[in-house]
XYZ file of C-alpha atoms in Angstrom:
462
model
C 111.075 123.343 80.214
C 111.043 120.875 83.099
C 113.269 117.800 83.018
C 110.483 115.422 84.043
C 106.863 115.713 85.138
C 105.300 112.924 87.179
C 101.514 112.823 86.949
C 100.153 111.287 90.151
C 101.355 112.094 93.638
C 100.543 108.768 95.299
C 103.220 106.509 96.786
C 104.547 105.356 93.393
C 104.856 108.864 91.966
C 106.359 110.197 95.193
C 108.941 107.388 95.420
C 109.894 107.960 91.778
C 110.434 111.640 92.604
C 112.741 110.508 95.437
C 114.746 108.318 93.078
C 115.135 111.099 90.523
C 116.084 113.633 93.183
C 118.764 111.300 94.497
C 120.332 111.429 91.020
C 120.147 115.235 90.861
C 117.035 115.379 88.663
C 114.247 117.700 89.807
C 110.734 116.393 89.254
C 107.465 118.319 89.127
C 104.656 116.162 90.520
C 101.080 116.948 89.478
C 98.286 115.539 91.648
C 94.660 116.223 90.801
C 93.405 115.758 94.381
C 93.757 119.030 96.305
C 94.288 117.312 99.670
C 96.220 114.137 100.431
C 93.863 111.288 101.337
C 94.196 109.678 104.753
C 92.398 106.517 103.574
C 94.634 103.510 102.914
C 93.576 100.742 100.563
C 96.914 98.965 100.965
C 98.820 98.436 104.170
C 101.263 95.544 103.688
C 104.638 95.702 102.005
C 106.453 92.492 101.120
C 110.048 91.426 101.695
C 111.411 92.605 98.334
C 109.923 96.088 98.781
C 111.367 96.222 102.302
C 114.808 95.292 100.952
C 114.669 98.023 98.322
C 113.514 100.684 100.784
C 116.297 99.649 103.169
C 118.805 100.325 100.386
C 117.584 103.924 100.335
C 117.395 104.426 104.088
C 113.595 104.668 103.959
C 112.627 101.448 105.700
C 112.737 102.728 109.275
C 110.482 105.669 108.406
C 108.004 103.663 106.359
C 107.631 100.600 108.579
C 105.136 101.058 111.402
C 105.423 97.352 112.171
C 107.719 94.522 111.133
C 106.928 90.832 110.888
C 109.822 88.412 111.095
C 109.829 84.629 110.636
C 107.916 82.454 111.144
C 105.158 83.909 108.965
C 102.164 82.127 107.438
C 100.713 84.017 104.484
C 97.906 83.196 102.101
C 97.366 82.212 98.509
C 93.700 82.787 97.571
C 92.809 82.971 101.261
C 94.564 79.695 102.139
C 97.118 80.555 104.818
C 99.715 77.927 104.016
C 102.663 79.894 102.622
C 105.838 79.982 104.715
C 107.238 83.432 103.958
C 109.933 83.023 106.586
C 112.234 81.339 104.101
C 112.187 84.029 101.401
C 114.872 86.283 102.924
C 117.879 85.385 105.106
C 117.331 88.375 107.396
C 115.215 91.490 107.729
C 111.427 91.718 107.894
C 109.281 89.407 105.825
C 106.341 91.831 105.922
C 106.095 95.445 107.025
C 102.950 97.223 108.074
C 102.700 100.602 106.410
C 99.332 102.148 105.530
C 99.489 103.545 102.016
C 98.793 107.095 103.201
C 101.695 106.918 105.651
C 104.157 105.608 103.056
C 103.032 108.298 100.636
C 103.697 111.010 103.229
C 107.199 109.652 103.936
C 108.080 109.539 100.231
C 106.622 113.003 99.607
C 108.678 114.592 102.381
C 111.861 112.876 101.189
C 111.233 113.883 97.564
C 110.594 117.500 98.538
C 113.853 117.567 100.496
C 115.596 116.425 97.297
C 114.091 119.250 95.246
C 110.816 117.856 93.897
C 107.899 120.265 93.500
C 104.420 118.969 94.339
C 101.399 120.731 92.837
C 98.078 119.607 94.308
C 94.775 120.289 92.594
C 96.437 120.162 89.149
C 94.821 117.801 86.623
C 96.181 116.882 83.186
C 93.615 117.566 80.457
C 95.819 117.312 77.369
C 99.076 115.704 76.201
C 101.082 116.161 73.011
C 104.588 114.854 72.433
C 107.212 115.284 69.733
C 110.818 114.191 69.379
C 112.093 116.826 71.824
C 109.470 117.171 74.564
C 106.032 116.439 75.961
C 103.588 119.318 76.374
C 100.841 118.913 78.964
C 97.707 120.985 79.314
C 96.935 121.284 83.007
C 93.836 122.535 84.832
C 95.016 124.126 88.063
C 93.389 126.092 90.894
C 94.166 129.368 89.093
C 93.180 128.206 85.631
C 94.540 126.212 82.720
C 98.183 126.321 81.630
C 100.721 124.431 79.525
C 103.730 122.626 80.960
C 106.555 121.217 78.821
C 108.941 118.483 79.964
C 111.637 116.266 78.560
C 109.755 113.223 79.841
C 106.381 112.575 81.471
C 105.640 109.622 83.738
C 102.050 108.574 84.311
C 101.679 107.295 87.870
C 98.058 108.403 87.979
C 96.264 105.156 88.678
C 94.077 102.674 86.871
C 92.152 105.368 84.976
C 95.374 107.087 83.957
C 94.843 110.261 81.987
C 98.434 110.054 80.767
C 98.019 106.540 79.425
C 94.716 107.407 77.776
C 95.955 110.631 76.171
C 99.191 109.028 74.983
C 97.137 106.329 73.245
C 98.773 103.374 75.019
C 96.480 100.282 74.859
C 95.383 98.820 78.219
C 94.367 95.214 77.642
C 93.447 92.085 79.569
C 90.342 90.519 81.103
C 87.284 92.476 82.294
C 85.830 92.409 85.784
C 83.579 89.561 86.865
C 83.602 90.177 90.627
C 82.156 93.178 92.470
C 84.110 94.217 95.584
C 83.424 96.843 98.251
C 85.706 98.242 100.930
C 85.244 100.685 103.776
C 85.182 101.421 107.498
C 81.953 100.974 109.464
C 80.720 100.634 113.041
C 79.300 97.149 113.323
C 76.035 96.864 115.239
C 75.931 93.128 114.563
C 79.191 91.415 115.609
C 81.208 89.662 112.908
C 84.258 87.480 113.564
C 87.523 88.945 112.329
C 89.529 87.419 109.523
C 88.860 85.944 106.090
C 85.580 84.143 105.516
C 84.496 82.251 102.402
C 80.807 81.423 102.155
C 78.797 79.876 99.305
C 77.903 83.455 98.317
C 81.312 85.183 98.358
C 84.001 86.448 100.710
C 83.985 88.687 103.790
C 87.228 90.207 105.081
C 86.889 91.729 108.538
C 89.477 93.623 110.565
C 88.634 94.993 113.992
C 85.646 92.886 115.054
C 82.766 94.536 116.942
C 82.976 98.332 116.874
C 84.688 100.230 114.077
C 85.874 97.738 111.507
C 87.420 97.647 108.059
C 85.303 95.484 105.760
C 85.884 94.087 102.284
C 83.345 92.084 100.304
C 83.977 89.928 97.233
C 80.684 89.290 95.463
C 80.954 86.728 92.651
C 77.467 87.367 91.218
C 78.920 89.732 88.629
C 80.687 93.076 88.177
C 79.416 96.444 89.382
C 76.816 97.885 86.970
C 78.449 101.299 87.458
C 82.078 101.185 88.585
C 82.074 104.948 89.264
C 78.921 105.157 91.395
C 79.422 106.203 95.042
C 78.970 103.429 97.614
C 76.182 103.910 100.159
C 76.045 102.418 103.624
C 72.889 100.525 102.651
C 74.702 98.912 99.696
C 77.522 97.828 101.995
C 75.025 96.495 104.554
C 73.014 94.567 101.954
C 76.122 93.041 100.373
C 77.621 91.981 103.714
C 74.281 90.493 104.774
C 73.972 88.590 101.488
C 77.440 87.064 101.758
C 77.113 86.335 105.490
C 73.731 84.715 104.964
C 72.097 86.677 107.783
C 71.229 90.326 108.536
C 74.236 92.424 109.550
C 73.524 95.923 110.828
C 76.080 98.718 110.692
C 76.402 102.505 110.937
C 78.812 105.397 110.347
C 80.274 104.300 107.023
C 83.545 106.004 106.023
C 85.820 105.812 102.990
C 83.455 103.422 101.199
C 84.688 102.447 97.746
C 84.152 99.851 95.041
C 86.515 97.932 92.792
C 86.572 94.845 90.621
C 88.804 92.024 89.468
C 89.688 93.335 86.007
C 93.251 92.304 85.132
C 94.672 94.868 82.716
C 98.155 95.873 81.620
C 99.588 98.570 79.379
C 100.945 97.032 76.212
C 104.011 99.271 76.476
C 105.468 101.006 79.536
C 107.212 103.492 77.256
C 105.824 105.376 74.289
C 108.390 107.906 73.118
C 108.853 110.368 75.971
C 105.898 109.054 77.972
C 106.328 106.291 80.561
C 103.928 104.512 82.905
C 104.339 103.128 86.430
C 102.165 101.582 89.130
C 98.434 101.169 88.549
C 98.679 103.258 85.382
C 100.682 100.339 83.952
C 98.943 97.363 85.587
C 95.805 96.695 87.648
C 94.449 93.524 89.217
C 92.491 92.173 92.183
C 94.289 92.616 95.539
C 95.033 88.951 96.247
C 98.357 88.787 98.075
C 98.717 92.556 98.401
C 100.965 92.668 95.329
C 99.720 95.826 93.586
C 101.413 98.597 95.559
C 104.568 96.512 95.923
C 104.811 96.032 92.159
C 104.328 99.782 91.629
C 107.020 100.766 94.128
C 109.413 98.325 92.481
C 108.563 99.986 89.133
C 109.678 103.312 90.598
C 112.978 101.886 91.849
C 113.689 100.318 88.458
C 112.778 103.400 86.439
C 114.252 106.209 88.538
C 117.982 105.724 87.960
C 117.480 104.841 84.281
C 115.392 107.925 83.531
C 117.855 110.103 85.450
C 120.740 108.708 83.387
C 118.814 109.546 80.205
C 118.082 113.083 81.369
C 121.713 113.744 82.367
C 123.171 112.283 79.140
C 124.842 109.387 80.932
C 122.636 106.582 79.612
C 124.000 104.048 77.140
C 121.835 103.324 74.112
C 118.746 101.334 75.018
C 118.991 101.718 78.803
C 115.579 103.375 79.185
C 113.955 100.649 77.082
C 115.039 98.060 79.669
C 112.429 99.535 82.005
C 109.692 97.969 79.868
C 111.589 94.774 79.068
C 112.288 94.115 82.767
C 109.126 95.311 84.488
C 106.405 94.328 81.993
C 107.021 90.565 82.444
C 107.045 90.976 86.243
C 103.595 92.578 86.293
C 102.289 90.106 83.701
C 103.241 87.307 86.068
C 101.478 89.075 88.947
C 98.299 89.358 86.877
C 98.621 85.658 86.051
C 98.918 84.507 89.673
C 96.081 86.833 90.750
C 93.795 85.346 88.091
C 94.672 81.890 89.422
C 93.886 82.964 92.985
C 90.568 84.403 91.885
C 89.629 81.151 90.164
C 90.450 79.227 93.354
C 88.443 81.727 95.420
C 85.157 81.101 93.601
C 82.578 80.421 96.355
C 80.810 77.690 94.368
C 81.026 74.506 96.513
C 82.210 72.633 93.410
C 85.547 74.472 93.837
C 86.043 73.068 97.369
C 87.897 69.897 96.261
C 90.235 72.007 94.124
C 91.013 74.268 97.100
C 91.619 71.219 99.303
C 94.001 69.741 96.734
C 95.830 73.043 96.279
C 96.191 73.404 100.079
C 97.842 69.960 100.165
C 100.219 70.902 97.372
C 101.197 74.087 99.215
C 102.629 71.916 101.996
C 105.240 70.492 99.614
C 108.466 72.456 100.314
C 109.297 73.147 96.663
C 105.753 74.299 95.828
C 105.625 76.415 98.971
C 108.947 78.095 98.203
C 107.900 78.730 94.594
C 104.660 80.455 95.583
C 106.246 82.343 98.485
C 108.923 83.827 96.237
C 106.263 84.747 93.695
C 104.030 86.595 96.183
C 106.879 88.311 98.035
C 108.706 89.398 94.858
C 111.945 87.766 96.008
C 111.953 85.436 93.007
C 112.488 88.295 90.528
C 115.465 87.838 88.229
C 116.185 90.143 85.296
C 117.943 89.111 82.110
C 120.979 91.404 82.328
C 123.165 89.564 79.815
C 125.737 88.272 82.292
C 125.936 84.705 83.660
C 124.787 84.382 87.273
C 123.595 87.997 87.529
C 120.180 89.651 87.568
C 119.094 88.996 91.154
C 119.078 91.382 94.112
C 122.677 91.512 95.325
C 123.395 90.597 98.969
C 125.092 93.906 99.697
C 125.335 96.128 102.747
C 122.283 98.373 102.215
C 124.210 101.470 103.285
C 126.441 101.208 100.219
C 123.438 101.957 97.979
C 122.042 104.881 99.983
C 123.675 107.459 97.609
C 121.998 105.788 94.593
C 125.288 105.047 92.810
C 126.328 101.775 91.170
C 128.720 99.757 93.339
C 131.492 97.358 92.383
C 132.487 95.025 95.217
C 136.041 93.691 94.844
C 138.558 91.820 96.900
C 141.697 93.980 97.133
C 143.720 91.276 95.372
C 141.753 91.703 92.114
C 143.891 94.476 90.676
C 142.979 93.389 87.144
C 139.315 94.154 87.781
C 140.056 97.417 89.582
C 142.152 98.571 86.630
C 139.279 97.716 84.276
C 136.740 99.674 86.365
C 138.772 102.782 87.177
C 137.710 104.732 84.035
C 134.145 104.597 85.444
C 135.150 105.615 88.976
C 133.539 109.065 88.672
C 130.082 107.494 88.855
C 130.644 103.866 89.921
C 131.759 103.358 93.521
C 134.538 100.780 93.787
C 134.297 99.245 97.233
C 136.898 96.855 98.679
C 135.284 93.799 100.221
C 137.764 91.223 101.567
C 137.372 87.611 100.484
C 134.276 88.258 98.376
C 133.344 87.227 94.881
C 133.283 90.348 92.684
C 129.876 91.766 91.839
C 128.697 94.887 89.981
C 125.442 96.272 91.399
C 123.042 98.745 89.776
C 121.597 101.651 91.777
C 118.373 99.654 92.300
C 120.319 96.855 94.010
C 120.286 94.230 91.235
C 123.533 92.637 90.088
C 124.574 93.026 86.445
C 127.876 91.121 86.595
C 129.254 88.523 89.002
C 132.842 87.948 87.906
C 132.507 84.683 86.005
C 133.980 86.107 82.769
C 136.780 88.282 84.164
C 137.866 91.785 83.075
C 136.297 91.503 79.604
C 132.914 90.661 81.077
C 133.195 93.506 83.582
C 134.017 95.958 80.808
C 131.025 94.799 78.776
C 128.712 95.186 81.795
C 130.030 98.665 82.594
C 129.505 99.781 79.008
C 126.037 98.232 78.748
C 124.637 99.652 81.970
C 126.620 102.819 82.681
C 127.868 104.035 79.311
C 131.321 105.042 78.130
């Protein structure tokens, strides 16, 4: 029996395999597509994701470009957010096509012992108190695979979520969107364009360009139908208000603005991450970032459970911490979609919102929301729950870290029974802080040795 099977070999599943491997847990990753896609629907990673990847030594490999302050980012296509203030140092945005990030994570996971099986699709799932048994259709036929835990990272139409019976609820699609690469025969200006008929997003200008269309006339009649070049041409022409000719369509796809979330991220021995747990429209580029942060939160907790080091209830904190984060993302995306409505009657609302975004407090609030840097978990200790300002290299091994001034012998004495799996690091003239493997603080010293002992027991067991 395998320790854990991850269903879905995209960037979220591959990063989760990295996190498990770092803790000595071997993952089997099942991916139904026989060949890795080179198409990238996402290409921007925000500051919080960059910080987390830096704490694993992955940032340099993943980042093909880095954007540092000043940075103007958008909320519902209004480029008024000042992202430069969300982090004291490091990149505010990194450019990393999804296919590239996936390749980096896959290679790292394989080096840590993960096994990737391509062309293997889950067709059945049964769980009991001891294991989960999957039925898998592979290139050589069908077989059964048992595991202690199964994680569904297999996208919005997750087979794992469906077969485990986990409800996926929210609001249905009302907008039809297309995306793809074409060779424009009629020039279009690059950038974001709102017309009375919808939105056009254009990268590349005349020649081969990446296009996205947001058509507010209603959802796709058939979400699964292949996209033709003529459909893309007709939709672009409708939104632009003039004929737009194009040729050589590639990687054409359709999506909508449904905002859906799994009611539970854990059901017994089945867990969900990424788009299998939450889907929404791509305003702000938050989807992939939220999924990668799921993987960082879940990995060390699931590994602790599988190696009998987890205190009671640790694995349940994956749902209690990450479900509210994604719910808030769905909420702000719905708000952005309402503001994006092309009806001219919305114009005064957009103008008012753009004015409000210039207020420093409102700007900081929205910037932290979009970038993920405003996340704070309820960890049961005063002043804790945020990403700790720690030297990223200290978290590369994936171990918890306790930072202490050498004069705090009382705290060192308290922590020494945990020294086999909590690194105690001397840091002169610093306030003490206990940091989880994912970089978030769980104790900050305000309640002395007793508080430290409680935090150690709660998060890292006896």
